[in-house]
Every structure is written in C-alpha cells, then in structure tokens.
Amino acid sequence: MISGVLKANELSEVGALIHSEKALLMIERDVYWPKWDSPWWYILLLEETGRLAEVPVDAFKELLTCADRQYLKVFPVREEDVDGPVNGYTEVMCFCFLGSLMKVASKLEFDVFAHVPWAKTWLTRYQLPDGGYNCDESAYTGSGKSSLVSTVVMLEGMIEYARFTKDLETFAPNMQKAVSYLVKHQVYMSTTGKEIPDAEWDKVIFPRFYEFDFARGLEVIFDFLLLTGKKIRAVAVERALALLRKKTD
C-alpha cells in the first residue's frame, strides 16, 4: 500500500520525485488526486517555474495513458448523460485539468489528443454561449455563465496546442470566443465593470495552479494577440494594465 502524498523539500528534488516508483503507482491509481500532493501538481509546479525539462517523459506519458482510462468520455451535465452513479471527483475530467493538460503536453511535444482523442470535441461541445467554460456542470443547465478561472486555463491550453501543432485554424473560433469573454470582463471584473464579490483577483498569485489573477488573464490575452496578430480595444485591458503598473512600480 502506498501513502497518499508526495513530498519534496526543495524544488530541485521534484523531477526525481516524479520519476520515482511511488509517483508512477500514484498516477496509475489516480492522475489528479490527492490535490496539491500528487505527481500532477508537481508537474504543474515545474511548468510554472520554467523547469518543465525535468519532467520525466515516461511519467508524463503514463499520466496521459491513465487519464484516458480513468475519465468518462463526456462531461455530464444531465443525469441521462451517463449510465448509473458517477463520482464527479475521480471520473469526470474538469476543464482546468484539460486546459492544463493541453498546455503541458504541448510544451513537452506530446499531442494530447492522440492520447485522449475524445476530449478534442469538448472544446466546442462545452463552450458556453458567453464564450467561456465552467467546471461547475450546473452552469450548463442553469445560469449559462462561464468561469474566468476555467476559461483562462482552457485558453492557455488552446494557445499552447496551436503553437505546438502550428495549427492556428482548428480552435481559432474557440480561442476568439474565449478572448471575447475575457475582454467583456475587462480581464478580471464583472460584465458591469465591478469587482466580483469574494474574489481577490487583483492580487498576484504564485504558484497559480488553477488559481486566477488579473495578471494571468492579461498574459493569456496578450499571448493570443501575439499568436494570431489580432487586435483588441485598449480600453478592454486598461484597468488591468493600470493595476499591473501599480503592482510593479
């Protein structure tokens, strides 16, 4: 029986930790949980700190294989979408995981959809009318409102996938809709231009993992503009840029 967490005292230890037999056994058991202490979270940490080259290729390939095996091939939003009871924590791939998986796989030169081909249609199938995504399934039958958090992570994944494959067309409409959603929110505000209650998105967060802050929103918008050569109205990012200047002065 293996214990449920991985622990590293120094960032320099993480690559070897992911390469350990214990890490591989944990991936085979669950590619995601336990949150914050499984190999997946250490892989994200290496990506965010510019040390992705330290991720063992065989461990990441095993993670892709296990993700294909572990998850349902749909994001169930209604009872009739699946047969019988479902564990939403362990059997359903959330959009934050999918977007991050696209990003990391692309940077490691894996075509994520060669390993989880069923997820490719999700980018269109589960994009909400306002242009974003939401890991909360109730949004698809209720409010119809996207999540800034889920949308930013998915957009990051689409951008990195487009860079890796040099295919700017396949997900071009999806990326454009997601950026338009962020622009309508002035990166981190409500659609009415007000701060969102109980959200501290005006703070810079590290490590981000699946967390959202205004700087992450700005970064993904500019990554999209650099990738596509498109333009947006400056007023859409004015408040976020002013906040960034304030933070860096």
PDB file of C-alpha atoms in Angstrom:
ATOM      1  CA  MET A   1       0.000   0.000   0.000  1.00  0.00           C
ATOM      2  CA  ILE A   2       1.439   3.413  -0.945  1.00  0.00           C
ATOM      3  CA  SER A   3       0.864   6.545   1.087  1.00  0.00           C
ATOM      4  CA  GLY A   4      -1.333   9.205  -0.424  1.00  0.00           C
ATOM      5  CA  VAL A   5       1.058  12.117  -0.938  1.00  0.00           C
ATOM      6  CA  LEU A   6       4.390  13.064  -2.460  1.00  0.00           C
ATOM      7  CA  LYS A   7       6.605  15.436  -0.525  1.00  0.00           C
ATOM      8  CA  ALA A   8       9.618  17.454  -1.659  1.00  0.00           C
ATOM      9  CA  ASN A   9      11.599  19.880   0.474  1.00  0.00           C
ATOM     10  CA  GLU A  10      13.315  21.633  -2.426  1.00  0.00           C
ATOM     11  CA  LEU A  11      12.251  22.443  -5.976  1.00  0.00           C
ATOM     12  CA  SER A  12      15.379  20.687  -7.213  1.00  0.00           C
ATOM     13  CA  GLU A  13      14.035  17.403  -5.803  1.00  0.00           C
ATOM     14  CA  VAL A  14      10.761  17.437  -7.721  1.00  0.00           C
ATOM     15  CA  GLY A  15      11.936  15.921 -11.010  1.00  0.00           C
ATOM     16  CA  ALA A  16      13.403  12.862  -9.310  1.00  0.00           C
ATOM     17  CA  LEU A  17      10.321  12.568  -7.126  1.00  0.00           C
ATOM     18  CA  ILE A  18       8.036  12.401 -10.168  1.00  0.00           C
ATOM     19  CA  HIS A  19      10.328   9.741 -11.621  1.00  0.00           C
ATOM     20  CA  SER A  20      10.021   7.541  -8.538  1.00  0.00           C
ATOM     21  CA  GLU A  21       8.182   4.230  -8.431  1.00  0.00           C
ATOM     22  CA  LYS A  22       5.817   5.704  -5.869  1.00  0.00           C
ATOM     23  CA  ALA A  23       4.848   8.523  -8.242  1.00  0.00           C
ATOM     24  CA  LEU A  24       4.124   6.098 -11.069  1.00  0.00           C
ATOM     25  CA  LEU A  25       1.954   3.991  -8.768  1.00  0.00           C
ATOM     26  CA  MET A  26       0.075   7.110  -7.687  1.00  0.00           C
ATOM     27  CA  ILE A  27      -0.528   8.111 -11.308  1.00  0.00           C
ATOM     28  CA  GLU A  28      -1.907   4.660 -12.071  1.00  0.00           C
ATOM     29  CA  ARG A  29      -4.236   4.940  -9.097  1.00  0.00           C
ATOM     30  CA  ASP A  30      -5.439   8.486  -9.868  1.00  0.00           C
ATOM     31  CA  VAL A  31      -3.931  11.064 -12.229  1.00  0.00           C
ATOM     32  CA  TYR A  32      -5.273  14.010 -10.231  1.00  0.00           C
ATOM     33  CA  TRP A  33      -5.838  13.264  -6.549  1.00  0.00           C
ATOM     34  CA  PRO A  34      -4.777  13.940  -3.850  1.00  0.00           C
ATOM     35  CA  LYS A  35      -4.991  17.595  -4.718  1.00  0.00           C
ATOM     36  CA  TRP A  36      -1.732  19.508  -4.249  1.00  0.00           C
ATOM     37  CA  ASP A  37       0.274  16.401  -3.346  1.00  0.00           C
ATOM     38  CA  SER A  38       0.048  14.098  -6.373  1.00  0.00           C
ATOM     39  CA  PRO A  39       2.552  13.972  -9.276  1.00  0.00           C
ATOM     40  CA  TRP A  40       0.234  16.108 -11.426  1.00  0.00           C
ATOM     41  CA  TRP A  41       0.577  19.117  -9.140  1.00  0.00           C
ATOM     42  CA  TYR A  42       4.346  18.804  -9.069  1.00  0.00           C
ATOM     43  CA  ILE A  43       4.365  18.693 -12.871  1.00  0.00           C
ATOM     44  CA  LEU A  44       2.372  21.933 -12.919  1.00  0.00           C
ATOM     45  CA  LEU A  45       4.830  23.464 -10.465  1.00  0.00           C
ATOM     46  CA  LEU A  46       7.762  22.575 -12.709  1.00  0.00           C
ATOM     47  CA  GLU A  47       5.953  24.088 -15.691  1.00  0.00           C
ATOM     48  CA  GLU A  48       5.245  27.294 -13.835  1.00  0.00           C
ATOM     49  CA  THR A  49       8.827  27.650 -12.623  1.00  0.00           C
ATOM     50  CA  GLY A  50      10.373  27.068 -16.041  1.00  0.00           C
ATOM     51  CA  ARG A  51      11.695  23.608 -15.181  1.00  0.00           C
ATOM     52  CA  LEU A  52       9.459  21.502 -17.397  1.00  0.00           C
ATOM     53  CA  ALA A  53      12.500  19.784 -18.903  1.00  0.00           C
ATOM     54  CA  GLU A  54      12.847  17.999 -15.550  1.00  0.00           C
ATOM     55  CA  VAL A  55       9.516  16.195 -16.005  1.00  0.00           C
ATOM     56  CA  PRO A  56      10.293  12.549 -16.836  1.00  0.00           C
ATOM     57  CA  VAL A  57       8.866  11.745 -20.259  1.00  0.00           C
ATOM     58  CA  ASP A  58       7.838   8.227 -19.268  1.00  0.00           C
ATOM     59  CA  ALA A  59       5.948   9.501 -16.221  1.00  0.00           C
ATOM     60  CA  PHE A  60       4.050  12.066 -18.256  1.00  0.00           C
ATOM     61  CA  LYS A  61       3.243   9.533 -20.965  1.00  0.00           C
ATOM     62  CA  GLU A  62       1.873   7.234 -18.266  1.00  0.00           C
ATOM     63  CA  LEU A  63      -0.238  10.100 -16.938  1.00  0.00           C
ATOM     64  CA  LEU A  64      -1.774  10.614 -20.394  1.00  0.00           C
ATOM     65  CA  THR A  65      -2.487   6.896 -20.728  1.00  0.00           C
ATOM     66  CA  CYS A  66      -4.099   6.746 -17.303  1.00  0.00           C
ATOM     67  CA  ALA A  67      -6.178   9.874 -17.941  1.00  0.00           C
ATOM     68  CA  ASP A  68      -7.668   8.211 -20.999  1.00  0.00           C
ATOM     69  CA  ARG A  69      -8.533   5.173 -18.923  1.00  0.00           C
ATOM     70  CA  GLN A  70      -9.733   6.959 -15.789  1.00  0.00           C
ATOM     71  CA  TYR A  71     -12.137   9.566 -17.109  1.00  0.00           C
ATOM     72  CA  LEU A  72     -15.585   9.428 -18.629  1.00  0.00           C
ATOM     73  CA  LYS A  73     -15.651  10.404 -22.269  1.00  0.00           C
ATOM     74  CA  VAL A  74     -18.286  13.070 -21.616  1.00  0.00           C
ATOM     75  CA  PHE A  75     -18.659  15.987 -19.223  1.00  0.00           C
ATOM     76  CA  PRO A  76     -22.021  15.014 -17.742  1.00  0.00           C
ATOM     77  CA  VAL A  77     -24.374  17.937 -17.254  1.00  0.00           C
ATOM     78  CA  ARG A  78     -27.585  15.883 -17.073  1.00  0.00           C
ATOM     79  CA  GLU A  79     -28.383  12.551 -15.448  1.00  0.00           C
ATOM     80  CA  GLU A  80     -29.084  10.972 -18.814  1.00  0.00           C
ATOM     81  CA  ASP A  81     -25.548  11.767 -19.992  1.00  0.00           C
ATOM     82  CA  VAL A  82     -24.241   8.744 -18.081  1.00  0.00           C
ATOM     83  CA  ASP A  83     -25.442   5.323 -17.019  1.00  0.00           C
ATOM     84  CA  GLY A  84     -25.652   4.994 -13.263  1.00  0.00           C
ATOM     85  CA  PRO A  85     -23.985   6.952 -10.468  1.00  0.00           C
ATOM     86  CA  VAL A  86     -20.769   8.857 -11.168  1.00  0.00           C
ATOM     87  CA  ASN A  87     -18.022  10.056  -8.866  1.00  0.00           C
ATOM     88  CA  GLY A  88     -17.556  13.602 -10.082  1.00  0.00           C
ATOM     89  CA  TYR A  89     -14.206  13.928  -8.360  1.00  0.00           C
ATOM     90  CA  THR A  90     -12.466  10.920  -9.835  1.00  0.00           C
ATOM     91  CA  GLU A  91     -14.376  10.056 -13.017  1.00  0.00           C
ATOM     92  CA  VAL A  92     -15.025  13.447 -14.629  1.00  0.00           C
ATOM     93  CA  MET A  93     -12.274  15.488 -16.240  1.00  0.00           C
ATOM     94  CA  CYS A  94     -12.685  19.153 -15.367  1.00  0.00           C
ATOM     95  CA  PHE A  95     -11.793  21.915 -17.801  1.00  0.00           C
ATOM     96  CA  CYS A  96      -8.985  23.229 -15.621  1.00  0.00           C
ATOM     97  CA  PHE A  97      -7.339  19.812 -15.863  1.00  0.00           C
ATOM     98  CA  LEU A  98      -7.961  19.562 -19.611  1.00  0.00           C
ATOM     99  CA  GLY A  99      -6.591  23.029 -20.338  1.00  0.00           C
ATOM    100  CA  SER A 100      -3.524  22.423 -18.201  1.00  0.00           C
ATOM    101  CA  LEU A 101      -3.010  19.015 -19.790  1.00  0.00           C
ATOM    102  CA  MET A 102      -3.114  20.584 -23.259  1.00  0.00           C
ATOM    103  CA  LYS A 103      -0.586  23.211 -22.205  1.00  0.00           C
ATOM    104  CA  VAL A 104       1.899  20.889 -20.527  1.00  0.00           C
ATOM    105  CA  ALA A 105       1.609  18.148 -23.158  1.00  0.00           C
ATOM    106  CA  SER A 106       2.222  20.638 -25.954  1.00  0.00           C
ATOM    107  CA  LYS A 107       5.294  22.049 -24.229  1.00  0.00           C
ATOM    108  CA  LEU A 108       6.602  18.500 -23.811  1.00  0.00           C
ATOM    109  CA  GLU A 109       5.837  17.845 -27.504  1.00  0.00           C
ATOM    110  CA  PHE A 110       3.017  15.378 -26.945  1.00  0.00           C
ATOM    111  CA  ASP A 111      -0.159  15.669 -28.999  1.00  0.00           C
ATOM    112  CA  VAL A 112      -2.618  15.440 -26.147  1.00  0.00           C
ATOM    113  CA  PHE A 113      -5.456  14.395 -28.442  1.00  0.00           C
ATOM    114  CA  ALA A 114      -3.504  11.386 -29.652  1.00  0.00           C
ATOM    115  CA  HIS A 115      -3.865  10.130 -26.082  1.00  0.00           C
ATOM    116  CA  VAL A 116      -7.301  11.466 -25.103  1.00  0.00           C
ATOM    117  CA  PRO A 117      -8.933  11.793 -28.554  1.00  0.00           C
ATOM    118  CA  TRP A 118     -12.449  12.006 -27.121  1.00  0.00           C
ATOM    119  CA  ALA A 119     -11.614  15.310 -25.404  1.00  0.00           C
ATOM    120  CA  LYS A 120     -10.964  17.167 -28.653  1.00  0.00           C
ATOM    121  CA  THR A 121     -14.663  17.739 -29.297  1.00  0.00           C
ATOM    122  CA  TRP A 122     -15.119  19.120 -25.789  1.00  0.00           C
ATOM    123  CA  LEU A 123     -13.610  22.461 -26.799  1.00  0.00           C
ATOM    124  CA  THR A 124     -16.619  23.209 -28.964  1.00  0.00           C
ATOM    125  CA  ARG A 125     -19.224  20.984 -27.362  1.00  0.00           C
ATOM    126  CA  TYR A 126     -18.867  22.506 -23.896  1.00  0.00           C
ATOM    127  CA  GLN A 127     -18.071  26.110 -24.760  1.00  0.00           C
ATOM    128  CA  LEU A 128     -20.865  28.163 -23.240  1.00  0.00           C
ATOM    129  CA  PRO A 129     -22.795  30.814 -25.190  1.00  0.00           C
ATOM    130  CA  ASP A 130     -20.875  33.640 -23.499  1.00  0.00           C
ATOM    131  CA  GLY A 131     -17.620  32.216 -24.884  1.00  0.00           C
ATOM    132  CA  GLY A 132     -16.092  30.533 -21.869  1.00  0.00           C
ATOM    133  CA  TYR A 133     -16.080  27.285 -19.934  1.00  0.00           C
ATOM    134  CA  ASN A 134     -17.109  26.232 -16.447  1.00  0.00           C
ATOM    135  CA  CYS A 135     -16.054  23.242 -14.355  1.00  0.00           C
ATOM    136  CA  ASP A 136     -19.365  23.537 -12.500  1.00  0.00           C
ATOM    137  CA  GLU A 137     -21.745  21.367 -14.517  1.00  0.00           C
ATOM    138  CA  SER A 138     -24.789  23.265 -13.206  1.00  0.00           C
ATOM    139  CA  ALA A 139     -23.813  26.235 -15.388  1.00  0.00           C
ATOM    140  CA  TYR A 140     -24.744  24.201 -18.458  1.00  0.00           C
ATOM    141  CA  THR A 141     -28.340  23.703 -17.392  1.00  0.00           C
ATOM    142  CA  GLY A 142     -28.735  26.793 -15.223  1.00  0.00           C
ATOM    143  CA  SER A 143     -27.084  30.201 -15.416  1.00  0.00           C
ATOM    144  CA  GLY A 144     -25.153  29.545 -18.619  1.00  0.00           C
ATOM    145  CA  LYS A 145     -22.363  31.678 -17.190  1.00  0.00           C
ATOM    146  CA  SER A 146     -18.745  30.773 -17.677  1.00  0.00           C
ATOM    147  CA  SER A 147     -15.967  30.890 -15.113  1.00  0.00           C
ATOM    148  CA  LEU A 148     -12.992  33.209 -15.544  1.00  0.00           C
ATOM    149  CA  VAL A 149     -10.847  30.529 -13.922  1.00  0.00           C
ATOM    150  CA  SER A 150     -11.883  27.668 -16.216  1.00  0.00           C
ATOM    151  CA  THR A 151     -11.843  29.881 -19.306  1.00  0.00           C
ATOM    152  CA  VAL A 152      -8.339  31.222 -18.789  1.00  0.00           C
ATOM    153  CA  VAL A 153      -6.877  27.758 -18.235  1.00  0.00           C
ATOM    154  CA  MET A 154      -8.631  26.394 -21.321  1.00  0.00           C
ATOM    155  CA  LEU A 155      -7.446  29.335 -23.410  1.00  0.00           C
ATOM    156  CA  GLU A 156      -3.869  28.774 -22.249  1.00  0.00           C
ATOM    157  CA  GLY A 157      -4.155  25.170 -23.360  1.00  0.00           C
ATOM    158  CA  MET A 158      -5.579  26.036 -26.773  1.00  0.00           C
ATOM    159  CA  ILE A 159      -2.871  28.624 -27.408  1.00  0.00           C
ATOM    160  CA  GLU A 160      -0.068  26.244 -26.487  1.00  0.00           C
ATOM    161  CA  TYR A 161      -1.625  23.469 -28.586  1.00  0.00           C
ATOM    162  CA  ALA A 162      -1.819  25.815 -31.578  1.00  0.00           C
ATOM    163  CA  ARG A 163       1.833  26.769 -31.125  1.00  0.00           C
ATOM    164  CA  PHE A 164       2.929  23.146 -30.882  1.00  0.00           C
ATOM    165  CA  THR A 165       0.926  21.867 -33.841  1.00  0.00           C
ATOM    166  CA  LYS A 166       1.365  25.080 -35.857  1.00  0.00           C
ATOM    167  CA  ASP A 167      -2.359  24.791 -36.499  1.00  0.00           C
ATOM    168  CA  LEU A 168      -3.964  28.154 -35.856  1.00  0.00           C
ATOM    169  CA  GLU A 169      -7.244  27.252 -37.517  1.00  0.00           C
ATOM    170  CA  THR A 170      -8.755  24.250 -35.711  1.00  0.00           C
ATOM    171  CA  PHE A 171      -9.519  26.048 -32.468  1.00  0.00           C
ATOM    172  CA  ALA A 172      -9.455  29.618 -33.819  1.00  0.00           C
ATOM    173  CA  PRO A 173     -13.197  30.200 -33.208  1.00  0.00           C
ATOM    174  CA  ASN A 174     -12.941  28.772 -29.695  1.00  0.00           C
ATOM    175  CA  MET A 175      -9.955  30.937 -28.808  1.00  0.00           C
ATOM    176  CA  GLN A 176     -11.622  34.039 -30.213  1.00  0.00           C
ATOM    177  CA  LYS A 177     -14.782  33.431 -28.200  1.00  0.00           C
ATOM    178  CA  ALA A 178     -12.789  32.859 -25.012  1.00  0.00           C
ATOM    179  CA  VAL A 179     -10.803  36.065 -25.512  1.00  0.00           C
ATOM    180  CA  SER A 180     -14.000  37.992 -26.222  1.00  0.00           C
ATOM    181  CA  TYR A 181     -15.378  36.663 -22.939  1.00  0.00           C
ATOM    182  CA  LEU A 182     -12.319  37.935 -21.051  1.00  0.00           C
ATOM    183  CA  VAL A 183     -12.475  41.283 -22.820  1.00  0.00           C
ATOM    184  CA  LYS A 184     -16.115  41.730 -21.827  1.00  0.00           C
ATOM    185  CA  HIS A 185     -14.982  41.179 -18.250  1.00  0.00           C
ATOM    186  CA  GLN A 186     -12.126  43.681 -18.604  1.00  0.00           C
ATOM    187  CA  VAL A 187      -9.892  40.723 -17.708  1.00  0.00           C
ATOM    188  CA  TYR A 188     -10.985  40.280 -14.089  1.00  0.00           C
ATOM    189  CA  MET A 189     -14.177  42.270 -13.484  1.00  0.00           C
ATOM    190  CA  SER A 190     -17.878  41.529 -13.782  1.00  0.00           C
ATOM    191  CA  THR A 191     -19.560  42.342 -17.093  1.00  0.00           C
ATOM    192  CA  THR A 192     -20.859  45.530 -15.445  1.00  0.00           C
ATOM    193  CA  GLY A 193     -17.319  46.664 -14.671  1.00  0.00           C
ATOM    194  CA  LYS A 194     -17.472  45.984 -10.945  1.00  0.00           C
ATOM    195  CA  GLU A 195     -15.205  43.865  -8.807  1.00  0.00           C
ATOM    196  CA  ILE A 196     -16.554  40.376  -8.230  1.00  0.00           C
ATOM    197  CA  PRO A 197     -17.513  39.834  -4.568  1.00  0.00           C
ATOM    198  CA  ASP A 198     -15.327  37.478  -2.523  1.00  0.00           C
ATOM    199  CA  ALA A 199     -12.738  37.277  -5.309  1.00  0.00           C
ATOM    200  CA  GLU A 200      -9.212  38.533  -4.758  1.00  0.00           C
ATOM    201  CA  TRP A 201      -8.227  38.586  -8.382  1.00  0.00           C
ATOM    202  CA  ASP A 202      -6.429  41.908  -8.037  1.00  0.00           C
ATOM    203  CA  LYS A 203      -3.615  40.071  -6.238  1.00  0.00           C
ATOM    204  CA  VAL A 204      -0.727  38.306  -7.955  1.00  0.00           C
ATOM    205  CA  ILE A 205      -0.723  34.602  -7.054  1.00  0.00           C
ATOM    206  CA  PHE A 206       2.161  32.135  -7.065  1.00  0.00           C
ATOM    207  CA  PRO A 207       2.092  29.296  -7.698  1.00  0.00           C
ATOM    208  CA  ARG A 208      -1.083  29.612  -9.728  1.00  0.00           C
ATOM    209  CA  PHE A 209      -2.006  26.016 -10.478  1.00  0.00           C
ATOM    210  CA  TYR A 210      -5.719  26.543 -11.269  1.00  0.00           C
ATOM    211  CA  GLU A 211      -5.991  29.877  -9.478  1.00  0.00           C
ATOM    212  CA  PHE A 212      -6.869  33.049 -11.339  1.00  0.00           C
ATOM    213  CA  ASP A 213      -5.486  36.552 -11.003  1.00  0.00           C
ATOM    214  CA  PHE A 214      -5.602  39.629 -13.214  1.00  0.00           C
ATOM    215  CA  ALA A 215      -2.007  39.130 -14.386  1.00  0.00           C
ATOM    216  CA  ARG A 216      -2.802  35.632 -15.635  1.00  0.00           C
ATOM    217  CA  GLY A 217      -5.783  36.988 -17.530  1.00  0.00           C
ATOM    218  CA  LEU A 218      -3.665  39.717 -19.114  1.00  0.00           C
ATOM    219  CA  GLU A 219      -0.934  37.271 -20.046  1.00  0.00           C
ATOM    220  CA  VAL A 220      -3.240  34.883 -21.871  1.00  0.00           C
ATOM    221  CA  ILE A 221      -4.898  37.723 -23.795  1.00  0.00           C
ATOM    222  CA  PHE A 222      -1.537  39.032 -24.989  1.00  0.00           C
ATOM    223  CA  ASP A 223      -0.384  35.502 -25.824  1.00  0.00           C
ATOM    224  CA  PHE A 224      -3.447  35.191 -28.052  1.00  0.00           C
ATOM    225  CA  LEU A 225      -2.739  38.534 -29.736  1.00  0.00           C
ATOM    226  CA  LEU A 226       0.893  37.579 -30.359  1.00  0.00           C
ATOM    227  CA  LEU A 227      -0.128  34.194 -31.744  1.00  0.00           C
ATOM    228  CA  THR A 228      -2.808  35.472 -34.099  1.00  0.00           C
ATOM    229  CA  GLY A 229      -1.799  39.053 -34.869  1.00  0.00           C
ATOM    230  CA  LYS A 230      -5.272  40.217 -33.894  1.00  0.00           C
ATOM    231  CA  LYS A 231      -6.027  43.422 -32.007  1.00  0.00           C
ATOM    232  CA  ILE A 232      -8.403  44.456 -29.248  1.00  0.00           C
ATOM    233  CA  ARG A 233      -9.552  47.824 -27.978  1.00  0.00           C
ATOM    234  CA  ALA A 234      -7.100  49.192 -25.419  1.00  0.00           C
ATOM    235  CA  VAL A 235      -9.911  50.151 -23.071  1.00  0.00           C
ATOM    236  CA  ALA A 236     -10.652  46.445 -22.552  1.00  0.00           C
ATOM    237  CA  VAL A 237      -7.380  45.919 -20.682  1.00  0.00           C
ATOM    238  CA  GLU A 238      -6.876  49.446 -19.376  1.00  0.00           C
ATOM    239  CA  ARG A 239      -7.837  48.710 -15.778  1.00  0.00           C
ATOM    240  CA  ALA A 240      -5.808  45.531 -15.625  1.00  0.00           C
ATOM    241  CA  LEU A 241      -2.741  47.261 -17.082  1.00  0.00           C
ATOM    242  CA  ALA A 242      -3.093  50.119 -14.601  1.00  0.00           C
ATOM    243  CA  LEU A 243      -3.225  47.594 -11.779  1.00  0.00           C
ATOM    244  CA  LEU A 244      -0.151  45.825 -13.149  1.00  0.00           C
ATOM    245  CA  ARG A 245       1.787  49.097 -13.273  1.00  0.00           C
ATOM    246  CA  LYS A 246       0.753  49.800  -9.692  1.00  0.00           C
ATOM    247  CA  LYS A 247       1.985  46.374  -8.602  1.00  0.00           C
ATOM    248  CA  THR A 248       5.344  46.728 -10.358  1.00  0.00           C
ATOM    249  CA  ASP A 249       6.188  50.372  -9.592  1.00  0.00           C
TER     250      ASP A 249
END
